[in-house]
Amino acid sequence: MQSAPAIQKLLDELERLPGVGPKSAQRMAYWILNSDRATALRLAQAIVEVKDTVHFCSRCFNYAEDELCEICASSRRDPSAICVVSEPRDIAAIERTAAYSGVYHVLGGALSPMEGIGPDDLRISELMARLASEDVTEVLLATNPNVEGETTAAYLARLIKPLGIKVTRLA
């Protein structure tokens, strides 16, 4: 069935979203079409606003609207413990546990020689600079428990241990 060009364009863009196939894109497109104009505009404005206002924290590379993210800016966080994660979304999962009160460092991925991702492609030098300039006593490695995450954790542990900083691997 051929859709109107504007509908097809919307379907094509929705299908580009991760985890969205043709059926999900169609459900979302028809929901948007059946919504009132104000609802569609709020959705469009929220997308534009997040693209215009959110960037990476200058310290840990989490998402932020100011120079520092809310975690780095908080006086209630323990700056002596840094939890290293692959992506900003990993922080949300750890924060939901309410069991960690330190700060974070986002690498921006994981080592993957098969995909051509090496140490220079991640924010490892920025982590090492933080360890040299901040009073850090423990680094928790919370990379994913897959081959790339384990490789990244092992690489980081080898770099950090000679600094005399405790390195812990989260299960």
Coordinates of C-alpha atoms in Angstrom, one line a residue:
M1 CA 0.0 0.0 0.0
Q2 CA 1.4 3.4 -1.0
S3 CA 1.4 6.1 1.6
A4 CA 1.1 9.8 1.0
P5 CA 4.7 11.2 0.6
A6 CA 4.6 13.0 4.0
I7 CA 3.5 9.9 5.8
Q8 CA 6.1 7.8 4.1
K9 CA 8.8 10.4 5.1
L10 CA 7.6 10.1 8.7
L11 CA 7.6 6.3 8.5
D12 CA 11.2 6.3 7.1
E13 CA 12.5 8.6 9.8
L14 CA 10.8 6.7 12.7
E15 CA 12.2 3.4 11.3
R16 CA 15.7 4.9 11.7
L17 CA 15.2 4.9 15.5
P18 CA 16.9 2.0 17.3
G19 CA 14.5 -0.9 17.9
V20 CA 11.8 0.5 15.7
G21 CA 10.7 -1.7 12.8
P22 CA 8.0 -1.0 10.2
K23 CA 5.0 -2.0 12.4
S24 CA 6.2 0.1 15.4
A25 CA 6.9 3.0 13.0
Q26 CA 3.4 2.7 11.6
R27 CA 1.8 2.7 15.0
M28 CA 3.8 5.8 16.0
A29 CA 3.0 7.6 12.7
Y30 CA -0.7 7.0 13.0
W31 CA -0.7 8.0 16.7
I32 CA 1.0 11.3 15.6
L33 CA -1.5 11.7 12.7
N34 CA -4.5 11.1 15.1
S35 CA -3.1 13.4 17.8
D36 CA -4.1 17.1 17.8
R37 CA -1.6 19.6 16.4
A38 CA -0.6 20.8 19.9
T39 CA 0.5 17.3 20.9
A40 CA 2.6 16.8 17.7
L41 CA 4.2 20.3 18.2
R42 CA 5.1 19.4 21.8
L43 CA 6.8 16.3 20.6
A44 CA 8.6 18.1 17.9
Q45 CA 9.6 20.9 20.2
A46 CA 10.9 18.4 22.8
I47 CA 13.2 16.9 20.2
V48 CA 14.5 20.2 19.0
E49 CA 15.0 21.4 22.6
V50 CA 17.0 18.4 23.6
K51 CA 19.2 18.8 20.5
D52 CA 19.8 22.5 21.3
T53 CA 20.4 22.3 25.0
V54 CA 21.9 18.9 25.9
H55 CA 25.7 18.3 25.5
F56 CA 28.4 16.3 27.3
C57 CA 29.5 17.3 30.8
S58 CA 33.0 18.8 30.6
R59 CA 34.2 16.6 33.5
C60 CA 32.6 13.2 33.1
F61 CA 30.9 13.2 29.7
N62 CA 27.5 12.4 31.0
Y63 CA 24.6 14.3 29.4
A64 CA 24.3 17.8 30.8
E65 CA 22.5 21.1 30.2
D66 CA 25.1 23.2 32.1
E67 CA 28.9 22.9 31.9
L68 CA 28.7 20.1 34.5
C69 CA 26.1 17.4 34.8
E70 CA 23.9 17.3 37.9
I71 CA 26.0 14.5 39.4
C72 CA 29.4 16.3 39.0
A73 CA 27.8 19.6 40.3
S74 CA 26.4 17.9 43.4
S75 CA 28.1 18.5 46.7
R76 CA 26.5 15.3 48.0
R77 CA 28.5 13.0 45.7
D78 CA 31.8 11.4 46.8
P79 CA 34.5 12.6 44.3
S80 CA 37.0 10.1 45.6
A81 CA 35.2 7.2 43.8
I82 CA 34.8 7.2 40.0
C83 CA 32.5 4.7 38.3
V84 CA 33.6 4.1 34.7
V85 CA 30.8 3.3 32.2
S86 CA 30.6 2.9 28.5
E87 CA 27.7 5.2 27.7
P88 CA 25.6 7.9 29.5
R89 CA 22.6 5.5 29.6
D90 CA 24.6 3.2 31.8
I91 CA 24.6 5.8 34.6
A92 CA 20.8 5.8 34.8
A93 CA 20.8 2.0 35.5
I94 CA 23.3 2.4 38.3
E95 CA 21.5 5.5 39.7
R96 CA 18.2 3.5 39.9
T97 CA 19.8 1.2 42.5
A98 CA 20.5 4.2 44.8
A99 CA 23.5 2.2 46.1
Y100 CA 26.3 4.3 44.6
S101 CA 27.2 7.9 45.8
G102 CA 30.4 8.6 43.8
V103 CA 30.8 10.3 40.5
Y104 CA 31.1 8.8 37.0
H105 CA 33.3 8.8 33.8
V106 CA 31.7 8.0 30.5
L107 CA 34.1 6.4 28.0
G108 CA 31.9 6.8 24.9
G109 CA 32.0 3.2 23.9
A110 CA 34.2 0.1 24.5
L111 CA 37.4 -1.3 23.0
S112 CA 36.6 -3.3 19.9
P113 CA 39.5 -4.1 17.6
M114 CA 37.1 -5.9 15.2
E115 CA 35.3 -2.6 14.7
G116 CA 38.4 -0.5 14.7
I117 CA 37.7 1.0 18.1
G118 CA 41.0 1.5 20.1
P119 CA 42.0 3.4 23.2
D120 CA 42.4 6.6 21.3
D121 CA 38.7 6.4 20.2
L122 CA 37.5 6.4 23.8
R123 CA 37.8 9.0 26.6
I124 CA 40.6 7.1 28.4
S125 CA 43.1 9.9 28.3
E126 CA 40.5 12.2 29.9
L127 CA 40.0 9.5 32.6
M128 CA 43.7 9.3 33.3
A129 CA 43.9 13.1 33.5
R130 CA 41.2 13.1 36.1
L131 CA 43.0 10.4 38.1
A132 CA 46.2 12.5 38.0
S133 CA 44.5 15.8 39.0
E134 CA 41.7 14.7 41.4
D135 CA 41.9 13.0 44.8
V136 CA 40.5 9.6 43.6
T137 CA 41.0 6.5 45.8
E138 CA 38.8 4.0 43.9
V139 CA 37.8 3.4 40.4
L140 CA 34.8 1.1 39.8
L141 CA 34.8 -0.5 36.3
A142 CA 31.1 -0.9 35.2
T143 CA 31.6 -1.8 31.6
N144 CA 29.2 -4.3 30.0
P145 CA 29.8 -8.0 30.8
N146 CA 30.5 -8.8 27.1
V147 CA 33.8 -9.4 25.3
E148 CA 34.3 -5.7 24.5
G149 CA 33.4 -4.6 28.0
E150 CA 35.6 -7.1 29.7
T151 CA 38.5 -6.2 27.3
T152 CA 38.0 -2.5 28.2
A153 CA 37.9 -3.2 31.9
A154 CA 41.1 -5.3 31.8
Y155 CA 42.8 -2.6 29.8
L156 CA 41.8 0.1 32.2
A157 CA 42.8 -2.0 35.3
R158 CA 46.3 -2.4 33.8
L159 CA 46.6 1.3 33.3
I160 CA 45.2 2.4 36.7
K161 CA 46.7 -0.2 39.1
P162 CA 50.3 1.3 38.9
L163 CA 48.8 4.6 40.1
G164 CA 48.0 3.0 43.5
I165 CA 44.3 3.5 43.1
K166 CA 42.0 0.7 44.1
V167 CA 40.3 -0.8 41.0
T168 CA 37.0 -2.7 41.5
R169 CA 35.1 -4.6 38.8
L170 CA 31.3 -4.4 39.1
A171 CA 29.6 -7.7 38.4

